[in-house]
Amino acid sequence: MKRLLALILAALMLFGAASAFAADYPIEEKFYRQMLESAYRGTITFSVSGTQTQAIPPATFLMLKSLAPRLTLEGDHSFMRGDGQATLRLMLDGQSAGETSFLYNDSLMGIASDLLAGQGVYYTAAQGWDAAKLLSALQSDSAWPALWPALLLGQSAPQAWHEKLQEHLISYETKLGVWMNGYAELSSGVEDGVGYSQLQCTIPAQALKAQIKQLLIDFYEDQELLTHLKEVLTAQQAAAYLQPAMQEIFFSLLDQLPMEGNIEIIRRYDTYGKALIDSISLPFPEGHAMKNLTISVTPEETEQKWSFVGQLQDGTDFDISCIPSEEMIYTGSFNLVLPEKAEDDSFVVEEAAIARQIIAFDYNLIWEPGEEIYTLATDRCTRTLQGSLVIKPREGYDAPTQSLSLTVDFASGSSQRSATQLNATLVWRDLDSDASITAALSSKTAAPFAVSSLDNVNGAMRIDLMEAQGHKALMEYWSQRANAWLEELLPRLMPALFTVSPNL
């Protein structure tokens, strides 16, 4: 009896250990770790079904239908002894039509591509170098690192870091609230039979500039906050944005920033104190693409409705709404009214006579994250994530009802050394004609395989050591190379169009 009891206890302990081992961290994190620390191989295939769709011109749809089964994307990644390599290949009829390779180690990263200068010609930079400088070189001579990578680093920081950040920001929120009260006006009224009280702040743009300057002074004197932000920024980003010496530079930029008009903030409540609307209206200078924008939040049954309403400088009107729910269901509408230009520039067409093109639809987005399931009989952990977007055109917008669906399947054994599969399918469908375009990914992690090393690359060009003018020339050269690559690829994609008849 004791032996039987011992066996039962051992079995229970084994079962518990297997379940706990499978749940050390989620399967998607296991996949991500294995992909970066070991190796990964994946293939994307394409298919098109149906005969026609109102969303795509007939000739284009037929071309896509003939090309889809001929095209394949292959990708792989491996990390071995401090060197990593990722490669993406475009395959046409089973033969390579273009390849891009990315190499990296602890100090350097490099790229070689048929689109840039051909395989074997590498462009390298220090690890962590801000590649956005290449794009900024075409627009300005600014040497500042782009701000958006810093914001992304903050978003990906641990929850504990965000909680600590919120503690630091409380004093700033309080100061901002006290300042706004100086511009507040109270009023009351009735709308749609509902009584309300309203707090409205109309703030001149110049006053906003002055307040931003005061917040900057407080910010650069707050050593605890600066230290906290440095935890997620690179040394280059911290030097550009977190050094107190940068305060005067920001002051100068604010003084030169063209701001006109007033910022209007409205908060409206009913007689029971329930929020009816929170909104902010922003003006923009003439040189900006946006003319005005109003962001508002209003109650919608048990949820809140977000609205973004405004106008571009060219006269385009837009109205976008979204109602998010806790069940990860998002509904709303999109409305864009474009001023259509006259086709004949030889005479003037009165504005009232010019037709305005409308892009308007309702949408419904559903995301189902799924749960990780462990099956003892097969020793498999699985998880399925699904999402779907349905777009239904509104009156005046000549388009079919469409859907976009995504299914992602993870599967792996309970051991953290077991390879992890990731299969996914993305399908666009015309719900009126049932035409569809599908992209299917089949992939899995694997044992590391041999990679090239940047230490063995000869004649690589260090793009991070170039001046802005060199970046501009390089981008122009890459653009020419990409065009040449495309010209070589087109005859292989559509040979019928590039074949000259012998009778001609």
XYZ file of C-alpha atoms in Angstrom:
504
model
C 0.000 0.000 0.000
C 2.820 2.367 0.859
C 4.481 1.595 -2.471
C 1.221 2.294 -4.327
C 0.788 5.555 -2.442
C 4.348 6.534 -3.294
C 3.724 5.837 -6.971
C 0.559 7.939 -6.931
C 2.368 10.819 -5.221
C 5.233 10.532 -7.701
C 2.799 10.648 -10.615
C 1.073 13.701 -9.179
C 4.424 15.412 -8.651
C 5.466 14.555 -12.208
C 2.216 15.904 -13.614
C 2.587 19.091 -11.598
C 6.203 19.467 -12.652
C 5.310 19.034 -16.342
C 2.558 21.642 -16.122
C 4.779 24.071 -14.236
C 7.630 23.527 -16.679
C 5.319 24.243 -19.603
C 4.208 27.487 -17.970
C 7.658 28.919 -17.122
C 6.810 31.665 -19.594
C 4.166 32.002 -22.343
C 4.634 30.083 -25.563
C 4.933 33.260 -27.632
C 7.781 34.429 -25.396
C 9.396 31.011 -25.726
C 9.180 31.350 -29.519
C 10.689 34.845 -29.419
C 13.574 33.757 -27.208
C 14.364 30.719 -29.322
C 14.207 32.768 -32.518
C 16.745 35.291 -31.184
C 18.995 32.953 -29.221
C 18.960 29.920 -31.539
C 17.577 29.817 -35.080
C 14.395 30.257 -37.102
C 13.165 29.333 -40.589
C 9.954 30.460 -42.223
C 8.186 30.569 -45.579
C 5.322 32.776 -46.792
C 3.216 31.661 -49.747
C 0.446 33.534 -51.555
C -2.793 32.650 -53.288
C -5.654 34.523 -54.957
C -9.155 33.177 -55.548
C -12.225 34.492 -57.311
C -12.733 36.117 -60.704
C -13.159 39.781 -59.884
C -13.562 42.361 -57.144
C -14.774 45.910 -57.145
C -11.888 46.850 -54.847
C -9.170 46.105 -57.451
C -9.134 46.924 -61.192
C -9.831 43.756 -63.261
C -6.453 43.725 -65.044
C -4.569 44.159 -61.757
C -6.574 41.408 -60.065
C -5.889 38.947 -62.899
C -2.177 39.796 -62.750
C -2.108 39.187 -58.986
C -3.921 35.894 -59.455
C -1.339 34.667 -61.948
C 1.665 35.896 -59.945
C 0.618 34.759 -56.460
C 1.440 31.022 -56.789
C 4.801 31.875 -58.365
C 5.986 34.080 -55.488
C 7.404 32.936 -52.150
C 9.160 34.733 -49.322
C 11.750 32.750 -47.369
C 13.330 33.975 -44.160
C 15.771 32.575 -41.629
C 17.802 33.700 -38.648
C 20.598 32.119 -36.656
C 22.732 33.175 -33.710
C 25.983 31.338 -33.017
C 28.959 32.220 -30.817
C 28.246 35.966 -30.704
C 27.354 36.404 -34.389
C 23.836 36.712 -35.782
C 22.505 36.606 -39.324
C 18.990 37.152 -40.697
C 18.182 36.661 -44.393
C 15.065 37.376 -46.441
C 14.711 35.967 -49.989
C 12.137 36.665 -52.657
C 11.628 33.498 -54.701
C 10.073 33.509 -58.159
C 9.257 30.131 -59.709
C 11.562 28.519 -57.155
C 14.543 30.725 -58.077
C 15.935 33.631 -56.070
C 14.746 37.018 -57.340
C 16.263 39.129 -54.564
C 18.013 38.634 -51.247
C 18.737 40.806 -48.221
C 21.084 39.751 -45.410
C 21.543 41.392 -42.021
C 24.601 40.566 -39.867
C 25.297 41.677 -36.324
C 27.491 41.113 -33.275
C 28.023 42.881 -29.952
C 29.489 46.009 -31.541
C 28.455 46.151 -35.222
C 25.488 45.591 -37.519
C 25.600 45.332 -41.305
C 23.323 44.874 -44.292
C 23.800 43.587 -47.855
C 21.011 43.438 -50.430
C 20.348 42.982 -54.135
C 18.309 46.174 -53.864
C 21.243 48.205 -52.504
C 24.446 47.050 -54.166
C 24.285 43.293 -54.522
C 25.204 40.461 -52.176
C 28.673 40.664 -50.664
C 28.677 44.483 -50.509
C 28.028 45.340 -46.867
C 27.100 48.616 -45.227
C 27.863 48.616 -41.503
C 27.268 50.792 -38.449
C 27.800 50.652 -34.714
C 25.256 48.554 -32.846
C 22.341 50.773 -31.792
C 23.063 53.498 -34.348
C 19.934 55.456 -35.278
C 19.196 54.489 -38.897
C 16.525 57.239 -39.074
C 19.394 59.622 -39.871
C 19.407 58.214 -43.401
C 15.844 59.401 -43.939
C 16.340 62.698 -42.131
C 19.294 63.446 -44.427
C 16.843 63.794 -47.301
C 14.787 66.322 -45.338
C 17.143 68.335 -43.156
C 20.661 68.536 -41.785
C 19.548 67.815 -38.209
C 21.959 65.565 -36.306
C 19.542 64.874 -33.477
C 18.452 61.293 -32.923
C 14.813 60.673 -33.813
C 12.430 60.894 -30.861
C 10.126 58.016 -31.904
C 12.649 55.237 -31.088
C 12.921 56.682 -27.585
C 9.142 56.585 -27.215
C 9.083 52.974 -28.382
C 11.728 52.055 -25.808
C 9.543 53.603 -23.116
C 6.483 51.657 -24.281
C 8.359 48.360 -24.119
C 9.729 49.015 -20.622
C 8.591 46.778 -17.709
C 5.360 47.555 -15.889
C 7.274 48.462 -12.731
C 9.132 51.160 -14.696
C 5.816 52.644 -15.914
C 4.382 52.638 -12.397
C 7.428 54.502 -11.104
C 7.177 56.970 -13.988
C 3.546 57.678 -13.106
C 4.613 58.570 -9.561
C 7.094 61.101 -10.957
C 4.457 62.658 -13.233
C 1.839 63.317 -10.532
C 3.392 66.661 -9.556
C 3.461 67.780 -13.199
C -0.195 66.860 -13.669
C -1.069 68.865 -10.548
C 0.862 71.933 -11.747
C -0.788 71.695 -15.153
C -4.246 71.466 -13.572
C -3.652 74.560 -11.421
C -2.422 76.468 -14.471
C -5.434 75.471 -16.559
C -7.813 76.696 -13.840
C -6.615 80.211 -14.567
C -8.276 79.994 -17.993
C -11.391 78.129 -16.891
C -14.927 79.410 -17.411
C -17.978 77.741 -15.924
C -21.337 77.623 -17.712
C -24.488 75.535 -17.803
C -27.213 74.693 -20.251
C -29.507 72.083 -21.725
C -28.855 69.926 -24.811
C -31.211 67.216 -26.104
C -33.241 67.622 -22.933
C -30.240 66.939 -20.677
C -29.027 69.617 -18.266
C -25.281 70.053 -17.955
C -22.513 72.106 -16.406
C -19.457 72.882 -18.486
C -15.856 73.799 -17.778
C -14.216 75.478 -20.756
C -10.585 76.560 -21.020
C -9.551 78.792 -23.907
C -5.771 79.065 -23.859
C -3.822 81.386 -26.204
C -1.029 79.650 -28.075
C 1.586 82.025 -26.649
C 0.453 81.234 -23.095
C 0.841 77.544 -23.873
C 4.406 78.191 -25.052
C 5.189 79.956 -21.784
C 3.762 77.079 -19.748
C 5.748 74.519 -21.747
C 8.895 76.494 -20.943
C 8.050 76.394 -17.234
C 7.469 72.636 -17.404
C 10.835 72.247 -19.151
C 12.520 74.168 -16.324
C 10.899 71.844 -13.781
C 11.771 68.802 -15.907
C 15.487 69.562 -16.178
C 15.705 70.282 -12.441
C 14.082 66.923 -11.604
C 17.124 64.664 -11.276
C 15.081 61.661 -10.112
C 12.881 61.772 -13.231
C 15.879 62.265 -15.536
C 17.644 59.289 -13.959
C 14.508 57.165 -14.338
C 14.177 58.041 -18.047
C 17.835 57.233 -18.694
C 17.124 53.630 -17.736
C 15.339 53.002 -21.081
C 17.101 55.445 -23.438
C 20.339 54.946 -25.321
C 23.333 57.127 -24.446
C 22.819 59.098 -27.670
C 19.125 59.733 -26.946
C 19.826 60.705 -23.344
C 22.537 63.153 -24.456
C 20.139 64.781 -26.912
C 17.032 65.065 -24.746
C 17.907 64.668 -21.067
C 20.877 67.018 -20.635
C 19.893 70.247 -18.775
C 22.022 72.192 -21.257
C 19.413 71.324 -23.927
C 16.817 73.496 -22.161
C 17.840 76.710 -23.937
C 17.798 74.940 -27.297
C 14.218 73.813 -26.693
C 13.321 77.362 -25.630
C 14.689 78.642 -28.942
C 12.754 76.024 -30.903
C 9.549 76.994 -29.087
C 10.100 80.668 -29.879
C 10.462 79.817 -33.574
C 7.493 77.435 -33.614
C 4.592 79.056 -35.525
C 1.526 78.791 -33.293
C -1.612 80.836 -33.789
C -5.096 80.894 -32.333
C -6.332 79.234 -29.158
C -6.358 75.759 -27.685
C -9.827 74.950 -26.412
C -10.522 72.328 -23.742
C -14.087 71.405 -22.787
C -15.343 69.177 -19.975
C -19.102 68.733 -19.691
C -21.039 66.884 -16.954
C -24.702 66.161 -16.369
C -26.535 67.040 -13.139
C -25.425 63.720 -11.594
C -21.753 64.386 -12.258
C -21.515 61.920 -15.141
C -19.096 62.983 -17.868
C -20.846 63.900 -21.133
C -17.840 65.024 -23.133
C -14.119 65.688 -22.799
C -12.550 67.406 -25.781
C -9.536 69.381 -26.882
C -9.330 71.459 -30.075
C -5.930 72.247 -31.550
C -5.091 74.885 -34.181
C -2.187 74.443 -36.601
C -0.113 76.981 -38.565
C -0.412 77.357 -42.350
C 2.760 75.391 -43.050
C 1.418 72.304 -41.265
C -0.460 69.561 -43.124
C -3.236 69.759 -40.513
C -5.471 72.814 -40.279
C -7.389 71.891 -37.137
C -8.102 68.842 -34.997
C -10.582 68.103 -32.227
C -10.166 65.010 -30.051
C -13.153 64.109 -27.894
C -14.366 61.339 -25.596
C -18.099 60.795 -25.047
C -20.089 58.068 -23.242
C -21.661 55.412 -25.480
C -23.905 53.085 -23.444
C -21.410 51.184 -21.251
C -18.324 52.243 -23.225
C -16.601 55.447 -24.300
C -16.443 56.783 -27.832
C -13.248 58.416 -29.085
C -13.570 60.857 -31.989
C -10.958 62.596 -34.124
C -12.480 65.343 -36.261
C -10.579 67.910 -38.289
C -9.474 69.325 -41.574
C -6.258 69.336 -43.602
C -4.838 72.472 -45.192
C -5.935 71.263 -48.657
C -9.570 71.189 -47.549
C -9.822 67.466 -46.816
C -12.265 66.790 -43.976
C -11.973 63.728 -41.761
C -14.050 62.187 -38.989
C -12.772 59.015 -37.305
C -14.404 57.323 -34.329
C -13.654 54.285 -32.188
C -15.552 52.578 -29.345
C -13.255 50.113 -27.528
C -14.638 47.476 -25.175
C -13.085 45.287 -22.502
C -13.745 42.233 -24.698
C -11.229 43.650 -27.225
C -13.980 44.541 -29.692
C -13.564 47.873 -31.456
C -16.314 49.491 -33.510
C -16.466 52.833 -35.220
C -16.476 54.728 -38.464
C -14.071 56.373 -40.878
C -15.097 59.319 -43.017
C -12.788 61.184 -45.389
C -14.021 63.843 -47.810
C -11.446 64.808 -50.443
C -11.716 67.920 -52.601
C -11.472 66.675 -56.188
C -9.302 68.818 -58.457
C -10.564 69.944 -61.820
C -9.258 67.732 -64.638
C -8.782 70.658 -67.028
C -6.425 73.357 -65.733
C -7.128 75.624 -68.711
C -10.202 77.126 -67.094
C -11.401 77.859 -63.601
C -14.067 75.665 -62.062
C -16.111 77.168 -59.284
C -15.568 75.480 -55.945
C -19.240 74.575 -55.598
C -19.110 72.732 -58.923
C -16.175 70.535 -57.981
C -17.258 67.091 -56.825
C -15.835 65.866 -53.556
C -14.687 62.266 -53.330
C -15.904 60.385 -50.258
C -14.227 57.489 -48.493
C -16.594 56.417 -45.731
C -17.173 53.122 -43.963
C -18.123 51.533 -40.659
C -15.741 48.992 -39.170
C -15.751 46.249 -36.588
C -12.475 44.901 -35.207
C -12.345 41.837 -32.955
C -9.203 40.434 -31.342
C -9.179 37.104 -29.506
C -5.836 36.490 -27.741
C -6.738 32.894 -26.877
C -5.383 30.825 -24.018
C -2.381 28.556 -23.843
C -3.439 24.920 -23.532
C -1.241 22.046 -22.399
C -2.222 18.488 -23.424
C -0.547 15.855 -21.282
C -1.307 12.993 -23.699
C 0.717 14.617 -26.480
C 2.961 16.775 -24.280
C 2.080 19.788 -26.445
C 1.453 23.413 -25.578
C -0.714 25.301 -28.083
C -2.182 28.761 -28.386
C -4.316 30.331 -31.124
C -4.712 34.069 -31.593
C -7.371 35.391 -33.958
C -8.372 38.788 -35.235
C -10.893 40.015 -37.775
C -11.703 43.383 -39.304
C -14.909 43.969 -41.284
C -15.348 47.148 -43.321
C -18.816 48.092 -44.533
C -18.994 51.073 -46.908
C -21.346 53.927 -46.212
C -23.599 55.611 -48.746
C -21.558 57.595 -51.250
C -18.515 55.332 -51.088
C -18.416 52.962 -54.037
C -16.641 49.937 -52.586
C -17.533 46.373 -51.547
C -17.909 45.087 -48.021
C -14.497 43.682 -47.094
C -12.882 41.670 -44.327
C -9.353 41.070 -43.113
C -8.744 38.065 -40.871
C -5.621 36.851 -39.108
C -5.058 33.489 -37.413
C -1.837 32.751 -35.524
C -1.078 29.260 -34.166
C 1.744 28.478 -31.723
C 2.699 24.899 -30.838
C 5.579 23.359 -28.891
C 6.527 20.612 -26.470
C 6.613 21.304 -22.738
C 10.405 21.312 -22.603
C 11.955 24.731 -23.082
C 14.360 23.065 -25.537
C 11.528 21.851 -27.778
C 11.247 23.668 -31.115
C 8.290 26.062 -31.399
C 6.073 26.269 -34.477
C 4.456 29.498 -35.624
C 1.931 29.203 -38.433
C -0.199 32.153 -39.480
C -2.731 33.012 -42.168
C -3.763 36.501 -43.296
C -6.796 36.684 -45.606
C -8.341 39.695 -47.336
C -11.797 38.960 -48.736
C -14.376 40.798 -50.810
C -17.571 39.749 -49.034
C -19.707 40.724 -52.027
C -17.912 38.716 -54.722
C -16.004 36.295 -52.444
C -12.694 37.122 -54.126
C -9.773 36.762 -51.732
C -6.022 37.191 -51.340
C -4.213 34.960 -48.833
C -0.730 35.031 -47.315
C 0.246 31.925 -45.306
C 3.277 31.654 -43.022
C 4.784 28.317 -42.037
C 7.716 28.537 -39.634
C 9.491 27.042 -36.648
C 12.515 27.587 -34.471
C 15.531 25.335 -34.970
C 19.042 24.551 -33.791
C 21.596 27.263 -34.688
C 23.272 26.915 -38.078
C 26.490 28.428 -39.414
C 26.406 32.171 -40.121
C 28.698 34.723 -41.723
C 30.618 37.045 -39.433
C 31.169 40.783 -39.781
C 34.745 40.161 -38.678
C 35.311 38.422 -42.030
C 33.638 41.095 -44.184
C 36.118 43.069 -46.297
C 35.569 46.540 -47.735
C 32.391 47.302 -45.767
C 31.268 50.938 -45.769
C 30.687 52.480 -42.313
C 27.569 54.579 -42.810
C 27.511 55.799 -39.195
C 30.822 57.637 -39.800
C 29.431 59.574 -42.778
C 28.330 63.196 -42.685
C 24.761 64.163 -43.557
C 25.746 64.881 -47.174
C 27.153 61.375 -47.489
C 23.908 59.925 -46.156
C 21.952 61.880 -48.746
C 24.164 60.666 -51.611
C 23.941 57.081 -50.327
C 20.137 57.172 -50.195
C 20.026 58.498 -53.757
C 22.364 55.703 -54.891
C 20.244 53.068 -53.147
C 17.134 54.455 -54.832
C 18.798 54.108 -58.251
C 19.884 50.556 -57.449
C 16.382 49.594 -56.303
C 14.909 50.948 -59.553
C 17.466 48.982 -61.565
C 16.633 45.806 -59.601
C 12.939 46.307 -60.300
C 13.585 46.819 -64.021
C 15.442 43.493 -64.106
C 12.690 41.725 -62.161
C 9.697 42.905 -64.230
C 10.478 40.781 -67.337
C 10.610 37.694 -65.077
C 7.321 38.608 -63.416
C 5.441 39.295 -66.636
C 7.392 37.793 -69.533
C 4.483 38.135 -71.973
C 4.618 41.911 -71.750
C 8.349 42.038 -72.454
C 8.554 39.480 -75.276
C 8.972 40.985 -78.732
C 7.226 39.135 -81.530
C 9.620 37.921 -84.260
C 7.165 39.229 -86.865
C 7.687 42.818 -85.724
